Coordinates of C-alpha atoms in Angstrom, one line a residue:
M1 CA 94.0 84.7 97.0
K2 CA 89.6 84.8 98.7
L3 CA 88.6 87.9 100.3
G4 CA 87.4 87.3 103.7
M5 CA 86.4 89.9 106.9
L6 CA 87.7 89.4 111.1
T7 CA 84.5 88.8 112.7
A8 CA 85.7 90.6 115.3
C9 CA 84.1 94.1 114.7
L10 CA 80.5 92.7 115.0
P11 CA 81.0 91.5 119.1
R12 CA 77.5 91.4 119.6
L13 CA 76.5 89.3 116.9
S14 CA 76.7 85.0 116.4
L15 CA 78.9 83.5 114.0
A16 CA 75.7 81.6 112.0
E17 CA 74.6 85.6 111.8
I18 CA 77.9 86.8 110.6
A19 CA 78.3 84.1 108.0
A20 CA 74.8 85.2 106.7
W21 CA 75.2 88.7 106.0
A22 CA 79.5 88.1 104.9
T23 CA 77.6 85.7 102.2
Q24 CA 75.1 88.4 100.9
A25 CA 78.0 91.2 101.0
G26 CA 80.4 88.7 98.6
Y27 CA 82.8 87.6 100.7
E28 CA 84.7 84.4 100.5
A29 CA 86.5 83.6 103.6
L30 CA 85.6 85.1 107.5
E31 CA 88.5 84.9 110.7
V32 CA 87.3 83.7 113.2
A33 CA 87.5 85.9 116.5
A34 CA 88.3 83.4 119.4
W35 CA 88.3 85.1 122.7
P36 CA 87.2 83.6 125.9
G37 CA 84.9 86.8 125.8
T38 CA 85.7 88.0 129.4
G39 CA 87.9 91.2 127.9
G40 CA 87.1 94.6 128.6
R41 CA 88.1 95.7 124.8
D42 CA 84.6 96.1 122.2
F43 CA 87.0 93.3 119.6
E44 CA 87.5 90.7 121.9
A45 CA 84.8 88.7 120.3
A46 CA 83.6 85.4 121.3
H47 CA 82.6 84.2 118.0
L48 CA 83.9 80.5 118.5
P49 CA 83.5 78.8 122.3
V50 CA 87.1 76.8 122.1
A51 CA 86.9 75.9 125.9
G52 CA 85.5 72.7 125.5
F53 CA 85.1 72.5 121.9
G54 CA 85.1 69.1 120.7
A55 CA 83.7 66.7 117.7
R56 CA 79.6 68.3 118.0
E57 CA 80.4 71.4 117.9
A58 CA 83.5 71.2 114.8
D59 CA 80.7 69.5 113.3
E60 CA 78.2 71.9 113.2
T61 CA 80.8 74.1 112.3
R62 CA 82.1 73.5 109.8
A63 CA 78.5 72.5 108.1
L64 CA 77.6 76.1 108.9
F65 CA 80.5 77.4 106.2
E66 CA 79.7 74.7 104.3
R67 CA 76.0 75.9 104.0
H68 CA 77.2 79.3 102.9
G69 CA 80.0 78.7 100.6
L70 CA 82.5 80.4 102.9
E71 CA 86.1 79.5 104.0
L72 CA 87.1 79.9 107.4
S73 CA 90.7 81.4 107.1
A74 CA 92.1 81.6 110.4
L75 CA 90.9 81.4 114.3
A76 CA 91.7 84.8 115.9
Y77 CA 93.1 85.3 120.0
Y78 CA 95.6 88.5 119.0
E79 CA 96.8 88.2 122.8
N80 CA 100.0 89.3 124.8
N81 CA 101.9 86.3 125.0
L82 CA 104.5 88.1 127.2
H83 CA 102.2 89.9 129.7
P84 CA 104.5 90.2 132.7
D85 CA 102.6 88.9 135.2
A86 CA 102.7 85.0 135.3
E87 CA 99.0 83.8 136.3
R88 CA 97.5 86.1 133.1
R89 CA 100.7 85.2 130.9
A90 CA 99.4 81.4 132.0
E91 CA 95.8 82.5 131.4
I92 CA 96.9 83.7 127.7
H93 CA 98.8 80.7 126.8
A94 CA 96.3 78.2 128.5
H95 CA 93.5 79.9 125.9
L96 CA 95.6 80.1 122.8
R97 CA 96.2 75.9 122.9
A98 CA 92.5 75.7 123.2
V99 CA 92.2 77.9 120.3
V100 CA 94.7 75.7 118.6
D101 CA 92.6 72.4 119.7
A102 CA 89.8 74.1 118.0
A103 CA 91.3 75.0 114.6
A104 CA 92.8 71.0 114.5
A105 CA 88.8 69.5 114.7
L106 CA 87.6 72.2 112.1
R107 CA 91.3 71.4 109.5
V108 CA 91.5 75.2 110.1
P109 CA 95.8 75.7 109.5
Y110 CA 96.2 78.9 111.3
V111 CA 95.4 80.3 114.0
G112 CA 96.9 84.2 114.7
T113 CA 97.8 86.5 117.9
F114 CA 100.8 88.3 119.2
V115 CA 104.4 88.0 120.6
G116 CA 103.5 90.4 123.2
R117 CA 105.7 92.1 125.3
D118 CA 106.6 92.4 129.1
W119 CA 106.5 96.4 129.2
T120 CA 108.2 96.3 132.2
R121 CA 111.3 95.6 131.4
P122 CA 113.8 95.9 128.1
V123 CA 113.3 95.1 124.9
A124 CA 116.2 92.6 125.5
H125 CA 114.3 91.4 128.6
S126 CA 110.8 89.8 126.2
L127 CA 113.0 88.8 123.5
D128 CA 115.0 86.5 126.0
E129 CA 111.6 85.3 127.3
A130 CA 109.9 84.9 124.0
E131 CA 112.9 82.9 123.3
K132 CA 111.8 80.9 126.1
V133 CA 108.2 80.4 125.2
F134 CA 107.5 80.1 121.7
P135 CA 109.0 76.9 121.0
R136 CA 107.0 75.3 122.9
L137 CA 103.8 76.6 121.5
V138 CA 104.7 76.8 118.0
E139 CA 105.5 73.1 119.0
Y140 CA 102.2 72.2 120.4
A141 CA 100.3 73.8 117.0
G142 CA 103.0 72.2 114.7
E143 CA 101.2 68.7 116.7
R144 CA 97.9 69.3 115.5
G145 CA 98.5 70.7 112.3
V146 CA 98.2 74.4 112.7
R147 CA 100.7 77.0 112.3
I148 CA 100.8 80.3 114.4
I149 CA 100.8 83.3 112.7
I150 CA 102.2 86.6 114.2
E151 CA 100.1 90.0 113.2
N152 CA 102.5 93.1 112.6
C153 CA 100.3 95.7 114.9
V154 CA 102.7 97.7 117.1
M155 CA 99.9 97.6 120.2
E156 CA 101.4 101.4 121.3
G157 CA 98.2 100.9 123.8
W158 CA 99.5 98.2 125.9
H159 CA 102.5 100.5 127.0
P160 CA 102.1 103.3 129.4
D161 CA 103.9 105.5 127.1
G162 CA 102.6 104.4 123.7
Y163 CA 106.0 102.9 122.5
P164 CA 105.4 99.2 121.3
G165 CA 103.3 96.4 122.8
N166 CA 104.4 93.6 120.5
L167 CA 107.7 92.7 119.1
A168 CA 106.6 91.9 115.9
Y169 CA 106.1 95.1 114.4
S170 CA 108.8 95.2 112.1
P171 CA 110.8 93.4 109.2
E172 CA 114.0 93.3 111.5
L173 CA 111.6 91.6 114.0
W174 CA 110.0 89.3 111.5
E175 CA 113.2 87.7 110.6
W176 CA 113.5 87.0 114.7
M177 CA 110.3 85.7 115.2
F178 CA 110.8 82.7 111.9
G179 CA 113.6 81.9 113.6
L180 CA 111.0 80.8 116.5
G181 CA 109.0 78.2 114.1
L182 CA 105.6 81.5 113.7
Y183 CA 104.7 83.1 110.2
L184 CA 102.9 86.2 109.6
N185 CA 100.0 87.4 109.6
W186 CA 100.9 90.8 107.4
D187 CA 99.3 94.1 107.3
P188 CA 100.1 97.3 105.8
S189 CA 97.9 100.0 108.2
H190 CA 101.1 99.3 110.5
L191 CA 103.8 99.5 108.7
T192 CA 102.4 102.4 107.5
W193 CA 102.2 104.7 110.3
I194 CA 105.9 103.4 111.5
G195 CA 107.8 105.1 107.8
V196 CA 108.0 101.3 106.4
D197 CA 106.9 101.2 102.8
P198 CA 104.2 98.1 102.9
V199 CA 104.8 96.7 99.6
K200 CA 108.7 97.0 99.8
T201 CA 108.2 94.2 102.6
I202 CA 106.4 91.6 100.5
A203 CA 108.3 90.3 98.4
P204 CA 111.8 89.5 101.2
H205 CA 108.5 87.4 103.1
A206 CA 106.7 86.1 101.0
D207 CA 107.6 82.8 102.4
R208 CA 106.7 83.3 105.6
I209 CA 103.6 85.7 104.6
V210 CA 101.0 82.9 104.9
H211 CA 97.2 85.5 105.6
A212 CA 97.0 88.9 105.3
Q213 CA 94.7 91.7 107.1
A214 CA 93.1 94.6 104.8
K215 CA 93.4 97.9 107.1
D216 CA 94.0 100.9 105.8
C217 CA 95.6 103.9 107.9
Q218 CA 95.2 107.8 107.4
I219 CA 97.9 110.3 108.4
L220 CA 95.9 113.2 109.5
P221 CA 97.5 116.7 107.6
G222 CA 100.0 118.6 110.0
T223 CA 99.3 116.8 113.2
V224 CA 102.5 115.2 113.6
D225 CA 104.3 118.3 113.1
R226 CA 102.1 119.1 117.0
Y227 CA 102.8 115.4 118.8
G228 CA 106.1 114.3 117.1
F229 CA 106.5 110.6 116.3
F230 CA 104.9 108.8 119.2
G231 CA 102.2 111.1 119.6
K232 CA 100.3 113.1 122.6
A233 CA 102.0 113.3 125.8
V234 CA 100.0 116.0 128.0
R235 CA 96.7 114.8 127.0
R236 CA 96.3 111.3 126.4
D237 CA 93.1 109.8 127.9
N238 CA 93.0 107.1 125.3
P239 CA 96.3 105.3 125.2
W240 CA 95.3 104.4 121.4
D241 CA 94.8 107.7 120.5
T242 CA 98.4 109.2 119.0
G243 CA 96.7 112.1 117.5
W244 CA 98.0 112.4 114.2
W245 CA 96.7 109.0 112.3
R246 CA 93.7 106.5 112.5
Y247 CA 92.9 103.2 111.0
R248 CA 90.8 103.7 108.5
V249 CA 88.7 101.0 106.1
P250 CA 90.6 99.8 103.3
G251 CA 89.9 102.9 100.5
R252 CA 90.0 105.7 103.0
G253 CA 93.6 105.5 103.5
Q254 CA 97.1 105.4 102.2
V255 CA 98.0 102.0 101.2
D256 CA 97.9 101.6 97.9
W257 CA 95.9 98.7 97.7
N258 CA 95.9 97.8 94.0
A259 CA 100.3 97.7 94.1
V260 CA 99.6 95.3 98.0
V261 CA 97.8 93.3 95.4
D262 CA 99.4 93.0 92.3
A263 CA 102.5 92.3 94.7
L264 CA 101.0 89.1 97.2
Y265 CA 100.0 88.2 93.2
E266 CA 103.7 88.6 91.7
N267 CA 104.9 86.9 94.9
G268 CA 102.7 84.1 94.9
F269 CA 100.5 84.8 97.7
T270 CA 97.8 82.2 97.9
G271 CA 95.5 82.9 100.8
T272 CA 93.2 85.1 102.9
L273 CA 93.1 88.9 102.6
S274 CA 91.1 89.4 105.3
V275 CA 89.4 93.0 106.0
E276 CA 90.0 94.2 109.3
H277 CA 87.8 96.8 110.3
E278 CA 88.9 99.4 112.7
D279 CA 87.6 102.9 111.5
P280 CA 86.4 104.9 114.2
L281 CA 84.4 106.8 111.2
W282 CA 82.1 104.3 110.4
S283 CA 82.1 102.4 114.1
G284 CA 79.8 102.7 116.9
T285 CA 76.5 101.2 115.4
E286 CA 76.0 97.5 113.8
D287 CA 74.6 99.3 110.8
K288 CA 77.8 101.6 110.1
V289 CA 80.5 99.1 111.3
K290 CA 78.5 96.4 108.3
T291 CA 79.3 100.1 105.8
G292 CA 82.7 100.1 106.3
L293 CA 82.7 96.3 105.4
R294 CA 80.9 97.0 102.0
I295 CA 82.9 99.4 101.7
A296 CA 86.1 97.3 101.8
H297 CA 84.6 95.3 100.1
R298 CA 84.2 97.9 97.3
T299 CA 87.8 98.7 96.9
L300 CA 89.4 95.5 97.8
R301 CA 86.6 93.0 95.0
P302 CA 87.9 94.3 91.6
L303 CA 91.9 93.7 92.3
I304 CA 91.5 89.7 93.0
V305 CA 91.4 87.9 90.7
D306 CA 88.0 85.7 90.2

């Protein structure tokens, strides 16, 4: 197992700057953000220009990672592959294929994304759509030696009423999506707030957990008694603010990281545990984000066998 980090939390730094800092901070791998860089969300970082990515770019990227002694664990493009707007969906699929092409050129085994959802229609419609969409994407990736991995994020902010916007949030849905040829980028933070014990999900799905993200979740005392499980309804200006929980860096929330890492080892996980920093207390400036990443490293490094 290697300890890595997702580069998306530092969108204003170049990949070269992040690689240099990550090595100094003790990280061993990078999960590289590969959005097109045109989105409105802060985490939509474009650290790898996959459009027109060729042999020269691949050589330069490999040389950068070799120079810093880092592994490139996965490319990251977490978007809604079932977007209700047909034109937007086509754009997302086209960029996902470009990310797959870049991964193949770099000999990176995984590309991370979301299943997503058409939030204008019932869940059953999106499940049917996914069964049409994903086999083609999986085949495209497979022909290039790449696996598509799905993060089990709820993406409740994508739904106008705060319901799940990514149909990959529960073990029931994992088992369904595995049938489409997809793998799992397992993240315990999302399981924590939806009431699923993260540790109990590892052993039954170990053969499909090929990459993992390290993000924590803090339940704010007493708040769920006011808002209920679905969160704020009257004054929810930010669609991501439920009012009763928040993401934290590992070691600052409810996740039992000793138990998580132990279970991953017990079930044969040999991939990268990649810190995904979305902690609001350690965000807002580059220095604060880097401090959060250092806290995460301090929490997880002692648990990982050298």
